[in-house]
Coordinates of C-alpha atoms in Angstrom, one line a residue:
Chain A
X1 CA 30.4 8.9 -135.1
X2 CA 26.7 9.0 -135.7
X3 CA 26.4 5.3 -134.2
X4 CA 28.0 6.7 -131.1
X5 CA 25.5 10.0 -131.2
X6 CA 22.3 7.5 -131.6
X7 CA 24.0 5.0 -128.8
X8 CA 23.5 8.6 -126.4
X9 CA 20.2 9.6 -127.8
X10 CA 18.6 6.5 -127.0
X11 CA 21.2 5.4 -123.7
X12 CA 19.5 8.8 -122.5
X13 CA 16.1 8.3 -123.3
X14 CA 12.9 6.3 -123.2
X15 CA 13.5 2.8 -124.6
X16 CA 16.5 1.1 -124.1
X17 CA 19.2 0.9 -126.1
X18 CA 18.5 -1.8 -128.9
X19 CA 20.4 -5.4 -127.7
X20 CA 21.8 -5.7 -131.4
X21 CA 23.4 -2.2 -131.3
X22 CA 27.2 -2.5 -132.1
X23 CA 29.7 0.4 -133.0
X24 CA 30.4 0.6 -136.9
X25 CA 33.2 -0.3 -137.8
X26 CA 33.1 1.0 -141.1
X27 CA 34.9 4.7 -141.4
X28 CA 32.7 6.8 -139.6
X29 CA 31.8 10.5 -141.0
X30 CA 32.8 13.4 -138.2
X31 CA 30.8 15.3 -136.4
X32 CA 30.4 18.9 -136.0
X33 CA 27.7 20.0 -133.0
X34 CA 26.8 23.4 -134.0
X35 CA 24.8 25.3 -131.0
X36 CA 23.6 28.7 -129.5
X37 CA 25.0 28.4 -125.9
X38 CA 26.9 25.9 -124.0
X39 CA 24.9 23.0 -124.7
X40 CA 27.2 21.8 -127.5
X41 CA 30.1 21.4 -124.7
X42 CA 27.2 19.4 -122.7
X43 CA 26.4 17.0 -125.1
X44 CA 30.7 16.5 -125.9
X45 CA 31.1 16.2 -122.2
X46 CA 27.9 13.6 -122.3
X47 CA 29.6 11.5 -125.1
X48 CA 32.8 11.7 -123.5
X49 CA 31.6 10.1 -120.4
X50 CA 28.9 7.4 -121.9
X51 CA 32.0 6.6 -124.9
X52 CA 34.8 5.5 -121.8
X53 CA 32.0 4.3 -119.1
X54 CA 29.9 2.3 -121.6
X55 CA 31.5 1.5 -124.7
X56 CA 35.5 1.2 -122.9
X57 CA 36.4 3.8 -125.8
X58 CA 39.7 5.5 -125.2
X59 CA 39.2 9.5 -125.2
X60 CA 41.0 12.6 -125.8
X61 CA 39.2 15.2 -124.9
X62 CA 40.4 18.8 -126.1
X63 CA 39.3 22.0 -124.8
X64 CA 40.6 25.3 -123.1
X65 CA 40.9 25.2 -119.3
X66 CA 40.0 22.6 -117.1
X67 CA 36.3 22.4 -116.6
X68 CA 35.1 24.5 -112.8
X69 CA 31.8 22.5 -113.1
X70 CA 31.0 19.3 -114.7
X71 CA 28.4 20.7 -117.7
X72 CA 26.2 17.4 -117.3
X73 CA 25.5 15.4 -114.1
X74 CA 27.5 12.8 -113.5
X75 CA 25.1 11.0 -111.3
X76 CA 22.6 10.8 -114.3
X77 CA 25.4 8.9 -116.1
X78 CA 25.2 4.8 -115.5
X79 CA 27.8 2.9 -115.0
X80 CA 30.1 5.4 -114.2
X81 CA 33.3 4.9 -111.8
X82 CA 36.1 6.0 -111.7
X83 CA 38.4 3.9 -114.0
X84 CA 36.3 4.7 -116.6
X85 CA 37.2 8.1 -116.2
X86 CA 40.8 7.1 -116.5
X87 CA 39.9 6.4 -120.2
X88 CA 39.7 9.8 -121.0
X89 CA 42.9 11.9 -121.1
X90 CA 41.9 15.8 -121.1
X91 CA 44.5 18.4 -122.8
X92 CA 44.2 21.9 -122.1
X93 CA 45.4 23.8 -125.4
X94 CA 45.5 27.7 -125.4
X95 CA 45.9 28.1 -128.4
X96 CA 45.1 27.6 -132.2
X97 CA 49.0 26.5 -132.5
X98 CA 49.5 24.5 -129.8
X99 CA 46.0 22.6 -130.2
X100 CA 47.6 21.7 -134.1
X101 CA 51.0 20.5 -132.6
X102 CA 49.0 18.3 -129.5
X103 CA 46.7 16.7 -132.3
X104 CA 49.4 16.4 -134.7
X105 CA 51.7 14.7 -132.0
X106 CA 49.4 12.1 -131.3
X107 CA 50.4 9.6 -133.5
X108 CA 54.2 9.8 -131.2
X109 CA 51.5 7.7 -128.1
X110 CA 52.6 4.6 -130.3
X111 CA 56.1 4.7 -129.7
X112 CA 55.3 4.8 -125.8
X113 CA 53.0 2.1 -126.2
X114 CA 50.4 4.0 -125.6
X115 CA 46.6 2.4 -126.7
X116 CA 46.2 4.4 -130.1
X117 CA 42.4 6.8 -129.2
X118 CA 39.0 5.8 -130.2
X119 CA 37.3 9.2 -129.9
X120 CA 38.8 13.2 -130.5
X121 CA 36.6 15.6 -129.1
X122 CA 37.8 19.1 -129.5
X123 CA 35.0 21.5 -127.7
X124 CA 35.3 25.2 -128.7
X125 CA 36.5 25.3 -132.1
X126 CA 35.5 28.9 -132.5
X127 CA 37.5 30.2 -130.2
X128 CA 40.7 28.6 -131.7
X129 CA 39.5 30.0 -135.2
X130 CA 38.1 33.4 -134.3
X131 CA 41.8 34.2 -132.4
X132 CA 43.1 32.7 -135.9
X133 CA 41.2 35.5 -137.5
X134 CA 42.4 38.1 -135.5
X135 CA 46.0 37.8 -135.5
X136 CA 48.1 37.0 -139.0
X137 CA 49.7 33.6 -138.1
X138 CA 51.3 31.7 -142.0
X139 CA 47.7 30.7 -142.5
X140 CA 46.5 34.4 -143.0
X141 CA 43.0 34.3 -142.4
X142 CA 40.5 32.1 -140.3
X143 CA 39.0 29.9 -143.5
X144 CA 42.3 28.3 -143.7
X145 CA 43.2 27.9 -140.3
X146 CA 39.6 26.5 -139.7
X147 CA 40.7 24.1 -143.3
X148 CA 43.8 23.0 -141.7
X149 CA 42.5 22.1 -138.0
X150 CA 39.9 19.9 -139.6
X151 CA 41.6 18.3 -142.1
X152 CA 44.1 17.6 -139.5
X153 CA 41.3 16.0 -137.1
X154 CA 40.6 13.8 -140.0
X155 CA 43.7 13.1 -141.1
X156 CA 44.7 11.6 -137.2
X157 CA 41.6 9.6 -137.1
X158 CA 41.9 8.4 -140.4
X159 CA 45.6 7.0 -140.1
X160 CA 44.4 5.5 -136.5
X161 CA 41.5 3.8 -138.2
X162 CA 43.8 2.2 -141.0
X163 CA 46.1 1.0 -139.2
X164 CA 44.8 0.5 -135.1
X165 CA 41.0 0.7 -134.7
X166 CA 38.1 2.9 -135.8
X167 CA 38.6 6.6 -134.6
X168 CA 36.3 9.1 -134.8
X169 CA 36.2 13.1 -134.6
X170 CA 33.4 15.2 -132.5
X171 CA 33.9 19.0 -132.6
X172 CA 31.2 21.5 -131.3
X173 CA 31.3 25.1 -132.6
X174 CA 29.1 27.6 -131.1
X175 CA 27.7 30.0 -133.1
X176 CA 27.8 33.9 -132.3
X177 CA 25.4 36.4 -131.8
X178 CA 25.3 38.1 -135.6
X179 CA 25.1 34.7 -137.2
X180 CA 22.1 33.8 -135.1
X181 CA 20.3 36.9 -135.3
X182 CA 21.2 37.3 -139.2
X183 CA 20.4 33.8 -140.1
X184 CA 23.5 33.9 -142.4
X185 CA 25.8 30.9 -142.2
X186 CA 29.0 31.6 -140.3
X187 CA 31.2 31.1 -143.3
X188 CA 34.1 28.7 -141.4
X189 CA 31.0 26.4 -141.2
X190 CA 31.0 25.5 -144.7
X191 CA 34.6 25.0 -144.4
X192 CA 34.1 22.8 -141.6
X193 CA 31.5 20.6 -143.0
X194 CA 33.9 19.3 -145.9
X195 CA 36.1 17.6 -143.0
X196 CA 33.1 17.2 -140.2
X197 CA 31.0 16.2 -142.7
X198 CA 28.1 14.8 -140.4
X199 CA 26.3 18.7 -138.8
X200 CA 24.3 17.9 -135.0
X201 CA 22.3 21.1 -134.6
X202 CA 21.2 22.0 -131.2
X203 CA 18.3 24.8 -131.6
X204 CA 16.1 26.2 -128.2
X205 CA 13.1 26.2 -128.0
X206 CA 11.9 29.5 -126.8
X207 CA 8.2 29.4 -125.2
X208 CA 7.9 32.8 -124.1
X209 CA 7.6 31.2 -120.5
X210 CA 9.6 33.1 -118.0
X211 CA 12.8 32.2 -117.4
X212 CA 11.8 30.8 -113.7
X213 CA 8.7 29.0 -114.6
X214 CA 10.7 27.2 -117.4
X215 CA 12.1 23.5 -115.1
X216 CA 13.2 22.4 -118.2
X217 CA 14.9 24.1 -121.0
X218 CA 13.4 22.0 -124.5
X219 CA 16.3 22.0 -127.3
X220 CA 15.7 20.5 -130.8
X221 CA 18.3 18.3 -131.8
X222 CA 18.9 17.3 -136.1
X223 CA 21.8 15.3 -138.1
X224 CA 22.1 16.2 -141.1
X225 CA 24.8 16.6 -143.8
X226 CA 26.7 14.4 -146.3
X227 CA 28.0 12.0 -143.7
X228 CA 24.4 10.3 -143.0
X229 CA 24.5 7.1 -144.8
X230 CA 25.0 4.9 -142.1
X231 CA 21.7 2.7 -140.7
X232 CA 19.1 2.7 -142.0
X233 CA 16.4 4.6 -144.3
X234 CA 14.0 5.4 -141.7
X235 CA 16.4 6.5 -139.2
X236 CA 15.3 8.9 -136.9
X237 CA 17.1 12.4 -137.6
X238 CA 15.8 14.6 -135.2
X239 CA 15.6 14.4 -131.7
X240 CA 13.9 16.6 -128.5
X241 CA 16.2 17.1 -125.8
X242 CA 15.5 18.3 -122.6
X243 CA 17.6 19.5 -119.8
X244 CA 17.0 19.7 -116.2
X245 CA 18.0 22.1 -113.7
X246 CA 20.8 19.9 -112.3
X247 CA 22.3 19.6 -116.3
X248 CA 20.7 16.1 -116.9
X249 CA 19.9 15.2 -120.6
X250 CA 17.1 13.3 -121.7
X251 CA 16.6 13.0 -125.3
X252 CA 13.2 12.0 -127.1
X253 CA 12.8 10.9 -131.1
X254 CA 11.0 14.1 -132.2
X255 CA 7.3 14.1 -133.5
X256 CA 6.9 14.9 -137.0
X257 CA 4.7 18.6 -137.1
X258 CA 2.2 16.8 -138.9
X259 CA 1.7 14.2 -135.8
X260 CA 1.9 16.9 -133.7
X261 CA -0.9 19.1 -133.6
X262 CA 0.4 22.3 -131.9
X263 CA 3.2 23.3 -133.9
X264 CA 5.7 24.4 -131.5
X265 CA 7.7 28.4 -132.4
X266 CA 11.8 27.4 -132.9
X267 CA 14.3 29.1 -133.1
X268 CA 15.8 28.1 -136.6
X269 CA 19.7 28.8 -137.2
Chain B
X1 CA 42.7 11.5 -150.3
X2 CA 40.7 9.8 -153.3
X3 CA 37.6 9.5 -150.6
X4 CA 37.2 12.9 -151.5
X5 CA 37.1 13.6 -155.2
X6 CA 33.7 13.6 -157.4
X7 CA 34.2 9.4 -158.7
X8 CA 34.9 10.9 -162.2
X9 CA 37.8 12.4 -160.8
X10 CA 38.8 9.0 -159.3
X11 CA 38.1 7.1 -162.4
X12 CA 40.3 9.4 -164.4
X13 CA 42.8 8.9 -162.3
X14 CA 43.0 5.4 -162.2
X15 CA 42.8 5.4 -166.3
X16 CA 46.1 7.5 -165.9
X17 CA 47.7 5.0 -163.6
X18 CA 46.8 1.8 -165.8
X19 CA 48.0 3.9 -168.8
X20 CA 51.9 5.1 -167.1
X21 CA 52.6 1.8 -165.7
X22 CA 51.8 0.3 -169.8
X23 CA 53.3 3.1 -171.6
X24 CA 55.4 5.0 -169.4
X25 CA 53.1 8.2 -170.3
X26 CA 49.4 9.7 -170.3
X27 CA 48.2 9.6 -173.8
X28 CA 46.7 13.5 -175.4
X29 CA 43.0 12.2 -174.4
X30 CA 44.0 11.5 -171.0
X31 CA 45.6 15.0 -170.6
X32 CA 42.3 16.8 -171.8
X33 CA 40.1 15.3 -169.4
X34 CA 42.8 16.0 -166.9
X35 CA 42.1 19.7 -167.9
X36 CA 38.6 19.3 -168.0
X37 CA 37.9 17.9 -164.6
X38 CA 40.5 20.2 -162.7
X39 CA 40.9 23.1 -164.5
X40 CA 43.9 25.7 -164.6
X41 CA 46.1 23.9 -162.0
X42 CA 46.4 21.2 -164.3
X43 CA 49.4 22.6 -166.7
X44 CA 51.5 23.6 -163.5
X45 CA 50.8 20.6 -161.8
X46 CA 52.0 18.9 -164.6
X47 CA 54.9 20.7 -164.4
X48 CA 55.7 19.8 -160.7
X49 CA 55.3 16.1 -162.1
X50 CA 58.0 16.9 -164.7
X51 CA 60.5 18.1 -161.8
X52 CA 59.8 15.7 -159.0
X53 CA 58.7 18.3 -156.6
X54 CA 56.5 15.6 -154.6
X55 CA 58.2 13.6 -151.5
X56 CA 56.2 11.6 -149.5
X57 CA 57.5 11.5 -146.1
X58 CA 57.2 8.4 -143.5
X59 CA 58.1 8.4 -139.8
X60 CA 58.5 5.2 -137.9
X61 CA 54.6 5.3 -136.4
X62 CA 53.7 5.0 -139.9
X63 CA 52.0 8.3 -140.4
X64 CA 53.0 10.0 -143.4
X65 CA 52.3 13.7 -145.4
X66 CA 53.4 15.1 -149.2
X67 CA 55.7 17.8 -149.3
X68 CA 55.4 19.7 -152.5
X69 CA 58.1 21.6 -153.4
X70 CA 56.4 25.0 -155.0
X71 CA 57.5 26.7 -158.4
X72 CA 59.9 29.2 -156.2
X73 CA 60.8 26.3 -153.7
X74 CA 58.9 27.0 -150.8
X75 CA 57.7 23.7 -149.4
X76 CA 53.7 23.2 -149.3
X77 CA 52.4 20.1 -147.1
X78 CA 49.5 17.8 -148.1
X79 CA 47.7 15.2 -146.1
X80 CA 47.1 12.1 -147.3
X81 CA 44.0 11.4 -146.5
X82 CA 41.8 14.7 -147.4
X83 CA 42.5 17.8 -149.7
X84 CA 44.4 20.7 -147.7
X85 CA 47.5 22.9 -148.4
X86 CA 48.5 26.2 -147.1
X87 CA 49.4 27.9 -150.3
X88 CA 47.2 30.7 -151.0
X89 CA 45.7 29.3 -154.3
X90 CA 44.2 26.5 -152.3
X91 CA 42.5 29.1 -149.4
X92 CA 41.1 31.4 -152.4
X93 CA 39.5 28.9 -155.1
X94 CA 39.2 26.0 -153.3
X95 CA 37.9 27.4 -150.1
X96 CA 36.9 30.8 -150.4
X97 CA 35.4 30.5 -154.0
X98 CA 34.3 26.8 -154.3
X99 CA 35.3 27.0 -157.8
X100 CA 38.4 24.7 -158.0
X101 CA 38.3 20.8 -156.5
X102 CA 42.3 21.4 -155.9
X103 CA 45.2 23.4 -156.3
X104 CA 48.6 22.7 -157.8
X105 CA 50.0 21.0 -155.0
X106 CA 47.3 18.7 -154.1
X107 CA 47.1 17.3 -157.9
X108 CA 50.6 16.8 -158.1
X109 CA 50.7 14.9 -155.3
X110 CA 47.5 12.9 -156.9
X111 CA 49.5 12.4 -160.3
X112 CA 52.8 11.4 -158.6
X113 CA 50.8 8.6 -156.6
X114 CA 49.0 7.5 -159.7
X115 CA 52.4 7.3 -161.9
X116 CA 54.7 6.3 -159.3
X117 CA 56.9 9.2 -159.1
X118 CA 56.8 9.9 -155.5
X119 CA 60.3 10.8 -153.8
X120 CA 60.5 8.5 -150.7
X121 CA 61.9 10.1 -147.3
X122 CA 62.1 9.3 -143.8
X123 CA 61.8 11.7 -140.8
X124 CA 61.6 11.3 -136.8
X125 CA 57.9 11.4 -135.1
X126 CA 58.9 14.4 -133.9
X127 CA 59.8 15.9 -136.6
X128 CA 56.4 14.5 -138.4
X129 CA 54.6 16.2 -135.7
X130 CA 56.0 20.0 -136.8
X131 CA 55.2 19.5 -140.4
X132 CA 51.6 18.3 -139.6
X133 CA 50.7 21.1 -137.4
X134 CA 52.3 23.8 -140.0
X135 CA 55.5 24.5 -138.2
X136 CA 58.9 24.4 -138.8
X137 CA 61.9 23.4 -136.6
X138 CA 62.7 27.7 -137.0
X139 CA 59.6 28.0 -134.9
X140 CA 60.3 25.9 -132.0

């Protein structure tokens, strides 16, 4: 997954992609996008798109309702007609229980000949797992209900990936007020990163500009966790993101502090 | 599922399948490192080994889950490909308190694998598709 998250970074920024990029096709780590806001469902949406217009993936794109407003653009997005929009199949699943039986039945597309998915991008895992929390379901409790979602993500890709073609999992969880303000991990996080075990975390940057004179909201953007091992040492990690008025994303390989000589304030998570 | 144990795990566990497909048993100094490396859910995984309580169903896609059959009967699931079970063991120490790598279940199912003691069974995709989202046919 993170060769598909650095295809976007750079597909949406200021050089070109690289002519030898290629998708791995080693068994790629999952990603979690962990965000204040709704930029986490942006950058899934963003993915989405670029993964079935550029790359001819095959999508599934879980969330809650249907969206009112595209989050991104699309006119910022190349390449983009409409049968590559076909390539992604959107399912709306209410619920913790019947987003477990729509993953878990995906492996029934074969018998209708169905091409097997490339991509699973579930958008608004906390809202599955905080409704798990409230309510006792056989699970009892939100740690295991968060355990068994993502170990069921990963279990679907993984039996598509040995025996069809590479799949990969992008999830974004959006964190809530007390964990930002308290600075203390939400604790299905932790639970979350042994299955999603690459982390994309999308912080603001606030200037103290108000809100009008601000064109551009500036996010910082960082991979991290166990799952970075792909490409190579040097890698670049951590990414500036900007986003425009009309919701278009432009990404930037972020200067070291050291090379930069005003330090910018962020808001760390 | 190996992809996610520490490699010493791993190792051990490919000692133990060498050694039960030469000698049809784990030798004493297999079954202390056994102990060692997983801790207090090694005796009663042991004992799920001794009563066959781990099937290993197949549906005609080809995806396929453990069932283990608990101590008082109740059926836990597995996945095959990372650790998870619903039994309340695996939610505590495993995920709540870090402080075991598996539960019961999970090493059963590891230990039937390594000595070829898995019960085979076949179920429809659709009835693969309730035990890998946690449901039952009752609940349909």
């Amino acid at each position: 997954m993170v060769d598909i998250l650095r295809f976007i970074f750079s597909r949406f920024g200021p050089q070109p992609v690289p002519a030898s990029f290629t998708l791995s096709s080693a068994t790629e780590s999952n990603v979690l996008v962990v965000s204040e806001g709704s930029t986490g469902t942006s950058l899934l949406f963003l993915t989405a798109v670029t993964a079935a217009a550029e790359l001819g993936l095959k999508v599934i794109f879980f969330t809650h309702n249907a969206f009112q407003k595209f989050p991104v653009c699309l006119q910022s997005i190349p390449n983009l007609n409409p049968d590559s929009l076909k390539r992604i199949r959107f399912v709306y699943s209410k619920t913790l229980d019947e987003l477990l039986h729509d993953v878990a039945s995906l492996h029934e597309l074969l018998a209708k000949a169905a091409a097997p998915p490339s991509l699973l991008v579930v958008d608004g895992l906390e809202r599955y797992l905080r409704e798990a929390g409230t309510r006792s379901t056989p699970l009892k409790g939100d740690r295991s209900a968060a355990a068994h979602l993502a170990a069921l993500l990963h279990d679907t890709a993984t039996f598509f990936t040995q025996n069809h073609a590479p799949c990969r999992v992008m999830a974004s969880f959006r964190l809530n007020q007390d964990s930002r303000e308290t600075s203390c991990p939400d604790p299905l996080l932790a639970v979350l990163d042994r299955y999603l075990q690459v982390r994309c975390t999308l912080t603001q940057e606030r200037r103290g500009l108000p809100a009008e004179a601000e064109e551009q909201a500036v996010w910082q953007v960082f991979l991290s966790g166990l799952g970075i091992r792909t490409g190579p040492v040097d890698a670049v990690s951590h990414w500036s993101l900007g986003i425009g008025p009309n919701g278009a994303m432009q990404f930037s390989p972020a200067i070291s502090p050291e090379e930069h000589p005003e330090t910018q304030q962020t808001v760390s998570v | 599922m190996t992809s996610f144990l520490p490699s010493v795990a791993e190792q051990l566990l490919k000692d133990i399948q060498r050694t039960y497909s030469e000698k049809a048993q784990i030798p004493d100094d297999l079954l202390l490192a056994l102990s060692f490396v997983f801790g207090s859910c090694t005796l009663p995984a042991l004992d799920l080994v001794d009563r066959r309580s781990v099937t290993c169903f197949s549906s005609p896609s080809g995806r396929k889950v453990f069932q283990v059959l608990g101590g008082s009967g109740r059926p836990y699931f597995c996945y095959v490909s990372c650790h998870f079970c619903c039994c309340p063991a695996f939610s505590f120490s495993v995920l709540r308190r870090d402080e075991s790598l598996v539960c019961k279940h999970i090493l059963a199912a590891y230990l039937c694998q390594a000595m070829g003691l898995c019960q085979q069974e076949q179920v429809s995709d659709q009835q693969m598709t309730l035990i890998l989202s946690g449901r039952t046919e009752a609940d349909t």
